[in-house]
Short mmCIF file of C-alpha atoms in Angstrom, two decimals:
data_model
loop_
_atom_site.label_atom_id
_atom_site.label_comp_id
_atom_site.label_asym_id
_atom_site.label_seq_id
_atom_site.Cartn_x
_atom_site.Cartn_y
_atom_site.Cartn_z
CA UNK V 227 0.00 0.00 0.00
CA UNK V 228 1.17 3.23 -0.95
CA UNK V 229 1.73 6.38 1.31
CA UNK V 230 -0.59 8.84 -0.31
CA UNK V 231 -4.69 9.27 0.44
CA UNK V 232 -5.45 11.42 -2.61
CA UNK V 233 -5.66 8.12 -5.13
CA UNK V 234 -6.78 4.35 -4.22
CA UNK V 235 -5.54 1.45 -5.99
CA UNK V 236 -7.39 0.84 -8.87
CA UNK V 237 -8.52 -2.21 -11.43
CA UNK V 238 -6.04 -3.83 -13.28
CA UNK V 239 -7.92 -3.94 -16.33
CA UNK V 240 -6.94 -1.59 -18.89
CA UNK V 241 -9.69 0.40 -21.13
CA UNK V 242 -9.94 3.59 -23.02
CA UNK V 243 -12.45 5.08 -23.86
CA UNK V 244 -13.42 8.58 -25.66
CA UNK V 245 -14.27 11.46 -23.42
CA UNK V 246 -17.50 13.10 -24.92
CA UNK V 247 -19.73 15.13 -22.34
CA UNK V 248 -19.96 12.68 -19.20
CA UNK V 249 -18.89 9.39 -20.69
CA UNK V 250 -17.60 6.91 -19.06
CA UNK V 251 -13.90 6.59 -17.60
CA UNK V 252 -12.75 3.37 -18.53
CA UNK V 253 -13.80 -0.21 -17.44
CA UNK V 254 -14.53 1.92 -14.21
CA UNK V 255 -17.80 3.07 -15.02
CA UNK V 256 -17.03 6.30 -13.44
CA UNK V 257 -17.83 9.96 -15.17
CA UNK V 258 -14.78 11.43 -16.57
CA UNK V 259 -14.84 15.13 -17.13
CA UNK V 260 -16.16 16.88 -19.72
CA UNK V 261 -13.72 17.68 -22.64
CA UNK V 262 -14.14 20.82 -24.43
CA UNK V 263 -10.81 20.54 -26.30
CA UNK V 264 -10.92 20.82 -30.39
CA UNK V 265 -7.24 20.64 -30.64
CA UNK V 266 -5.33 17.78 -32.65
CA UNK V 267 -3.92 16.52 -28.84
CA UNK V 268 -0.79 14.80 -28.71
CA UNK V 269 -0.70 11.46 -29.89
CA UNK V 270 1.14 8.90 -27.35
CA UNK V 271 5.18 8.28 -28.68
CA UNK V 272 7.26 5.03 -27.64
CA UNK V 273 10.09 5.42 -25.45
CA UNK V 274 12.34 3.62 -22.91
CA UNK V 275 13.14 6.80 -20.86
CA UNK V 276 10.04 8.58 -18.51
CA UNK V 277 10.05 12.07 -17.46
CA UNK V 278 7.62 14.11 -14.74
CA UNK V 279 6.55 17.25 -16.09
CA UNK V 280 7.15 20.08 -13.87
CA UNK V 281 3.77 20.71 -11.73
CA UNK V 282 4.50 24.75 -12.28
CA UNK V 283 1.16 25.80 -10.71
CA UNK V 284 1.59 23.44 -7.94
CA UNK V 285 -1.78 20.90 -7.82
CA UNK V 286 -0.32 18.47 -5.68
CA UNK V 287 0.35 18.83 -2.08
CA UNK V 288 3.50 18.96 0.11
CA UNK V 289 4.42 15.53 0.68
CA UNK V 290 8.12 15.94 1.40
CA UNK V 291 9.67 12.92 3.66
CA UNK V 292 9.78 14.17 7.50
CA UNK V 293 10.62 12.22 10.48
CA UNK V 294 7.99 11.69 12.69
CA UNK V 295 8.96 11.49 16.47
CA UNK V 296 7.24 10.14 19.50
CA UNK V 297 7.58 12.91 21.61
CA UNK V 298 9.00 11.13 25.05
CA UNK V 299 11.54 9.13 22.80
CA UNK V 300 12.77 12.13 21.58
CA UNK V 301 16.30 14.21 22.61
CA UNK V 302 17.93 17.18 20.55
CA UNK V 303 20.63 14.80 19.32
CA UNK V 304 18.15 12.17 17.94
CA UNK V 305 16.52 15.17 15.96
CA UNK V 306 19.98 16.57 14.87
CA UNK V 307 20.90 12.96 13.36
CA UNK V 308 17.50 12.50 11.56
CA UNK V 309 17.83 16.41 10.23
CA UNK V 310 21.24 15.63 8.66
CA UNK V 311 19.50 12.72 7.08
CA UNK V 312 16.55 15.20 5.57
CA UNK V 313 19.58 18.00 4.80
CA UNK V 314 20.58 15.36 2.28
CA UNK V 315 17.56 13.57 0.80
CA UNK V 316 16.52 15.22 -2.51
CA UNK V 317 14.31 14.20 -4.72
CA UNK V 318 16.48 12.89 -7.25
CA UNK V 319 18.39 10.96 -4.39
CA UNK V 320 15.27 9.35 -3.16
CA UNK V 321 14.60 8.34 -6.73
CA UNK V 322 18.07 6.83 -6.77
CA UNK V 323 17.71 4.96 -3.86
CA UNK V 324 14.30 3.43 -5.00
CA UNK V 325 16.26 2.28 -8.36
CA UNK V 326 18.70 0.73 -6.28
CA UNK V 327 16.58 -1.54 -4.78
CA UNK V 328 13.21 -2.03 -6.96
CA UNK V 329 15.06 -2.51 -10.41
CA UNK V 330 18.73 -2.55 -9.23
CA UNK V 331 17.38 -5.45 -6.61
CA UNK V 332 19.72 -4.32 -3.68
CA UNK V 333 18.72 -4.61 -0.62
CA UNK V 334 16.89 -1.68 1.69
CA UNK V 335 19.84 -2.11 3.51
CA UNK V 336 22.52 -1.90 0.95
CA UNK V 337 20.88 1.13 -0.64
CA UNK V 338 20.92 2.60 2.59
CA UNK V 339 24.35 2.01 3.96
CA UNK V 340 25.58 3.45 0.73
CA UNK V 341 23.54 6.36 1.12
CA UNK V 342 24.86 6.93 4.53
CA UNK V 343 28.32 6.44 3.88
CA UNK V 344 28.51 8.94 0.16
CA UNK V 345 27.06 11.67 2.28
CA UNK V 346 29.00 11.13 5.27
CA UNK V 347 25.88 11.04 7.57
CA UNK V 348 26.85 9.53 10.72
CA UNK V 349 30.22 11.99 10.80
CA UNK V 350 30.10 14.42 13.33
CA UNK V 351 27.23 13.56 14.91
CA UNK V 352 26.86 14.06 18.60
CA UNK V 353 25.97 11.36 21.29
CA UNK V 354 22.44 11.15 22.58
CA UNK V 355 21.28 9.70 25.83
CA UNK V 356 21.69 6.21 24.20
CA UNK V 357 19.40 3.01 24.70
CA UNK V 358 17.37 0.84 22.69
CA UNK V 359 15.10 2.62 19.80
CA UNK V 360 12.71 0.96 17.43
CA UNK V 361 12.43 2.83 13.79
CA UNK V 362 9.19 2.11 12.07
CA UNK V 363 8.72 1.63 8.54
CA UNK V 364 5.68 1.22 6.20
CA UNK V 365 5.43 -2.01 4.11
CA UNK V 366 6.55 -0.54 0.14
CA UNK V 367 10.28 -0.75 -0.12
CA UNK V 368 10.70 3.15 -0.52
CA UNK V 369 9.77 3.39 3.33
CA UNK V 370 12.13 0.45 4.02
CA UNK V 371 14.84 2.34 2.79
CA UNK V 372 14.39 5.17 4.53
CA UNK V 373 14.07 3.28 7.46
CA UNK V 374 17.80 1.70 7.41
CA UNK V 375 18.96 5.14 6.37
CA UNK V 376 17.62 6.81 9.78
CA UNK V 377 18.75 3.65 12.05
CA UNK V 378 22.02 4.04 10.59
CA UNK V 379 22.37 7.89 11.80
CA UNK V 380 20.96 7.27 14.97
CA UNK V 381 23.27 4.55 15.60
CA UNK V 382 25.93 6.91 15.04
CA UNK V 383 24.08 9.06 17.18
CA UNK V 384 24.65 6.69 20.39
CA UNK V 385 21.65 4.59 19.88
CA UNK V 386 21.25 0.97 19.61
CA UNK V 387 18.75 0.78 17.08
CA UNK V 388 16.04 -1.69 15.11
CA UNK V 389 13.81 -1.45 12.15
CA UNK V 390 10.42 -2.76 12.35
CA UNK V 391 8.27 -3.14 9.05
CA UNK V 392 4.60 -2.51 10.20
CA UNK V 393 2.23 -1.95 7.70
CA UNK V 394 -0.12 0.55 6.87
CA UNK V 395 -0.46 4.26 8.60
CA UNK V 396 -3.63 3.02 10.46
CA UNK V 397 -1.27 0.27 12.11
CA UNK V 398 2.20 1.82 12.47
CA UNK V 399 0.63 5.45 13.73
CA UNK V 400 -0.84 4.53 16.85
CA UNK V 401 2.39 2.42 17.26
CA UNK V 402 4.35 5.69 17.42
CA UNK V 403 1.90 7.40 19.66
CA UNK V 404 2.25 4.87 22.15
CA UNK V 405 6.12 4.41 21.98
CA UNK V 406 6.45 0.99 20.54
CA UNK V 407 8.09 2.78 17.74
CA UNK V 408 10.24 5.54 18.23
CA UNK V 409 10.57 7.26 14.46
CA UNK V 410 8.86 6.67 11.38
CA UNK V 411 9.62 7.98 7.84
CA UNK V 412 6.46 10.10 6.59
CA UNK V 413 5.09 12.28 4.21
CA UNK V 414 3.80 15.83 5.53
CA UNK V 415 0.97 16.67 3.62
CA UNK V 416 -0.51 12.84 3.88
CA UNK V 417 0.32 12.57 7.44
CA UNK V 418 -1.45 16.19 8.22
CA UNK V 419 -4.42 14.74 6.63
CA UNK V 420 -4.30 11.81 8.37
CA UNK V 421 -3.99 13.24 11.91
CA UNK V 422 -6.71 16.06 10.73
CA UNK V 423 -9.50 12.91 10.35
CA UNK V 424 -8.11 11.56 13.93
CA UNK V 425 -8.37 14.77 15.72
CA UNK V 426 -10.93 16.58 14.05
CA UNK V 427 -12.59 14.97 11.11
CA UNK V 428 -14.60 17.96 10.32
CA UNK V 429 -11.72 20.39 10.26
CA UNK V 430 -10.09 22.16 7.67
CA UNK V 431 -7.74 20.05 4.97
CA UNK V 432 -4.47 20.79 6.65
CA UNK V 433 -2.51 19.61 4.02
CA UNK V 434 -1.07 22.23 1.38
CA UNK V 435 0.51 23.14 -1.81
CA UNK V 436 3.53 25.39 0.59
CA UNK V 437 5.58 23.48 2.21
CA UNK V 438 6.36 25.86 5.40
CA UNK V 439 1.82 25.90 5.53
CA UNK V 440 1.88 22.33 5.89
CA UNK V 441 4.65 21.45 8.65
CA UNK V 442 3.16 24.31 10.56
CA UNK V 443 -0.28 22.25 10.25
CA UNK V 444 1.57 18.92 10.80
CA UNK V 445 3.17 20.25 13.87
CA UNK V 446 0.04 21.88 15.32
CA UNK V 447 -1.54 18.53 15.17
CA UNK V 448 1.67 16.28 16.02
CA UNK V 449 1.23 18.29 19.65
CA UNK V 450 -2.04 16.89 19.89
CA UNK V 451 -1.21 13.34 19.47
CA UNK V 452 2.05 13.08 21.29
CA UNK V 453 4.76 13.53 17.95
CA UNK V 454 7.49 16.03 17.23
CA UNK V 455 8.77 16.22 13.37
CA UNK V 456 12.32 16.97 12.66
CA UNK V 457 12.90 18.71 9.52
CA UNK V 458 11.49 18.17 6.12
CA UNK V 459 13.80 16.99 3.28
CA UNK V 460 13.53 18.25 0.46
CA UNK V 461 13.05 14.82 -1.23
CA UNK V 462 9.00 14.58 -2.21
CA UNK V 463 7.42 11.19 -3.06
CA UNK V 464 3.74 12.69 -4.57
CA UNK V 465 1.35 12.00 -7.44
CA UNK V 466 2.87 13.20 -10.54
CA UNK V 467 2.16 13.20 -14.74
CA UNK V 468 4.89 11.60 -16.74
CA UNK V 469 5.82 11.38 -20.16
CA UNK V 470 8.30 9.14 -22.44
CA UNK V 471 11.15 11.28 -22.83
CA UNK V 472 10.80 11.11 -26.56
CA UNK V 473 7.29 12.67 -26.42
CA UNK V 474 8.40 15.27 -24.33
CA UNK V 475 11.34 16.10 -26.83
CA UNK V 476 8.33 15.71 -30.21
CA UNK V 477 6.29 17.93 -28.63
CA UNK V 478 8.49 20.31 -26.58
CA UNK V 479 6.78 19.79 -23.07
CA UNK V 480 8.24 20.12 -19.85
CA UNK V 481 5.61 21.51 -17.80
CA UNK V 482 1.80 20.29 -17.14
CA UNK V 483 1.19 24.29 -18.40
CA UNK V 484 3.62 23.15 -21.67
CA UNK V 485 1.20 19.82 -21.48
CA UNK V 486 -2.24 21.84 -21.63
CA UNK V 487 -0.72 24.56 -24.10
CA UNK V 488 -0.18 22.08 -26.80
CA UNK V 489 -1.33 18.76 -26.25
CA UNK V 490 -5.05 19.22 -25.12
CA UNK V 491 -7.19 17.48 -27.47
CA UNK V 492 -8.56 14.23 -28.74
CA UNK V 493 -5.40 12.41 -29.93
CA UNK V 494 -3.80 12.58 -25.98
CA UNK V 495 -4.43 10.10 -23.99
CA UNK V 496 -4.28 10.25 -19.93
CA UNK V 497 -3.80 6.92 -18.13
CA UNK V 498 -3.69 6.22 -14.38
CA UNK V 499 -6.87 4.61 -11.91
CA UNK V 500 -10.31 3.92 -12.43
CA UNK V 501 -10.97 7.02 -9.95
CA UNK V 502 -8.52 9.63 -11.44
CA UNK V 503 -11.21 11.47 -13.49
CA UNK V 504 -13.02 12.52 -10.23
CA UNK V 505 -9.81 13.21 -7.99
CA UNK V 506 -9.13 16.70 -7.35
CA UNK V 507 -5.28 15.43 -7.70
CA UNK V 508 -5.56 13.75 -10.62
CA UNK V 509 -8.01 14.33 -13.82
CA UNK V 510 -9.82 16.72 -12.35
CA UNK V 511 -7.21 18.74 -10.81
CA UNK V 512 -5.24 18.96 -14.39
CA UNK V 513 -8.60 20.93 -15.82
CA UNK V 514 -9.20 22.50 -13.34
CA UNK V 515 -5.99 24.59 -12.91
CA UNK V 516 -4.49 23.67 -15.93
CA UNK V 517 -7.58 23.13 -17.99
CA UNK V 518 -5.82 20.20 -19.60
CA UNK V 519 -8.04 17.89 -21.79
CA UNK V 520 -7.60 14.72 -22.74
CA UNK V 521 -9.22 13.35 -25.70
CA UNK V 522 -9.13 10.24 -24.28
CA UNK V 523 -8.74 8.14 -20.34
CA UNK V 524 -7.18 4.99 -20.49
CA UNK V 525 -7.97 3.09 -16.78
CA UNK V 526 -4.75 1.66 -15.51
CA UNK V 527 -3.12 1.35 -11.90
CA UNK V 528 -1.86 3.95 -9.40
CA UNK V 529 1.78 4.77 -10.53
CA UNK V 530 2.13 1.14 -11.01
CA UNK V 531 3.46 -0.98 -13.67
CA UNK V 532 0.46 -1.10 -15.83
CA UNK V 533 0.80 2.71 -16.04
CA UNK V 534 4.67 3.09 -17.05
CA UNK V 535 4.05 -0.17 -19.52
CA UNK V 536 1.71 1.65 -21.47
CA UNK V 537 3.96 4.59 -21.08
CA UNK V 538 7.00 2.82 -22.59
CA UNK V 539 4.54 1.74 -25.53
CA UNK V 540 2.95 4.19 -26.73
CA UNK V 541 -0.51 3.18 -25.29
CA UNK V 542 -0.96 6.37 -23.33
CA UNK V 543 0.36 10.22 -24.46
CA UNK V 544 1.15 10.87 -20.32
CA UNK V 545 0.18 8.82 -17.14
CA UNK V 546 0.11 9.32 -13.31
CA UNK V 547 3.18 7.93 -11.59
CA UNK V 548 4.78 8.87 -7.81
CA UNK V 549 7.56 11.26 -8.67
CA UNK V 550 10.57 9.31 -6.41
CA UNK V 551 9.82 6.55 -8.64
CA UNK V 552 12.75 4.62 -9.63
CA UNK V 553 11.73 4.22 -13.06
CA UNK V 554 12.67 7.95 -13.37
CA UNK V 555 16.48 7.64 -12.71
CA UNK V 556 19.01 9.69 -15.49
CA UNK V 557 20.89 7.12 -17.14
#
């Protein structure tokens, strides 16, 4: 299970269909929105290579990796370790480190001890109270990594330390509240939302395309639960559109504004979940601030294999995929 709440996992059955008025979205039987485009579109181009197109008017939330904290575990030299960790973690790093192990098959562990050692993370570091810690991890390999990568600074932090693969957020949160966990690898703007619907499901969507908005939401809320967050990388695992390399060369895209500019109309065709027409972070968001149109909606999986398949041959002009991917690596 992935990290993010903004798109469930959809049916593995592939369909496209034409988008005229309300039709149908794929084997789904979902509406789709309505496409006004008369442009030629873009058609869909073959390519071994993927690309994410720059999200320059910022539809998708803040979900930047964070270490979450259980408050009584916590000590100023645990925090320092875990914020020389986020000081280095990019999103092109995190992307690395997710080809290392998903298509490089390394283990979370290898990935991570290189990591630590090529950024010197565990140098300088100053000695906590010591003691047994457990770090948490979520059960997708990207989280697993991660994982390693923080035991490995707070062991050179003074700590002797564990990693624990949990589960979901509904299992390995309430874990952290009560201490059986110590740290956890998260996402702001998906935590924020999370805690939100614990502590106040009617509240306001804490959850944010800023960055600084969201911690400051995360944080508010961490207080009421019993966390502390050390600093946000800059590394951001989030729904994303990508293209084949080669049809971003052909038709000179880079950005989802490049994307809407010239490719809105009835030869482009949009893949991802049975539900992305509807999401506000998917289909729907791309019209509605980038008024993007798709001729056509191809239903695939969430950022999953089906999706970069069809990507790779030419069954779909641009698909949703998580941008830390390691199917994006240079090279």
């Amino acid at each position: 299970m992935r990290r993010h709440l903004l798109l469930m996992a959809a049916t593995a059955t592939a369909a496209v269909v034409t988008l005229a008025g309300c039709g149908s979205a794929g084997s789904s039987g979902t509406e789709a929105p309505a496409s006004s485009a008369a442009g030629a579109g873009c058609a869909p181009v073959t390519g071994d290579k993927l690309v994410v197109l720059t999200d320059d008017k910022a539809l998708q939330n803040t979900d930047n990796v964070i270490p979450a904290i259980n408050k009584k575990a916590s000590s100023p030299q645990l925090i320092a370790a875990l914020d020389k960790v986020s000081a280095a973690l990019d999103t092109t790093k995190l992307i690395d480190l997710n080809k290392a192990v998903d298509v490089d098959r390394k283990s979370s562990k290898t990935a991570a001890q290189e990591f630590v050692t090529a950024n010197n993370l565990t140098t300088g570091l100053e000695k906590g109270p010591g003691g047994n810690i457990t770090v948490g991890a979520a059960n997708f390999s990207e989280s697993a990594t991660l994982g390693e990568i923080y035991a490995l600074a707070l062991t050179g932090a003074g700590y002797t330390v564990k990693v624990q693969q949990i589960g979901n957020r509904e299992l390995y949160e309430p874990a952290l509240e009560k201490g059986e966990i110590a740290v956890v690898p998260e996402y702001a703007a998906t935590l924020a939302t999370f805690l939100q619907g614990k502590v106040d499901k009617a509240g306001k969507d804490p959850s944010s395309t800023d960055l600084t908005t969201t911690v400051t939401n995360l944080t508010a809320l961490g207080e009421k639960v019993g966390l502390v967050f050390g600093k946000a990388s800059e590394a951001q695992d989030q729904n994303a559109f990508a293209t084949t390399t080669a049809f971003a060369d052909k038709y000179s895209v880079k950005t989802l504004s490049d994307l809407a500019t010239k490719c809105s109309g009835a030869a482009t065709i949009l893949g991802g979940p049975a539900e992305c027409p509807q999401r506000p972070k998917c289909q729907q968001g791309l019209v509605d601030v980038y008024n993007f149109q798709a001729g056509k909606f191809s239903t695939l999986d969430s950022g999953g294999p089906l999706t970069k398949t069809a990507l790779k041959n030419g069954t779909i002009s641009v698909g949703l995929v998580f941008s830390s991917d390691g199917a994006l690596a240079a090279g």
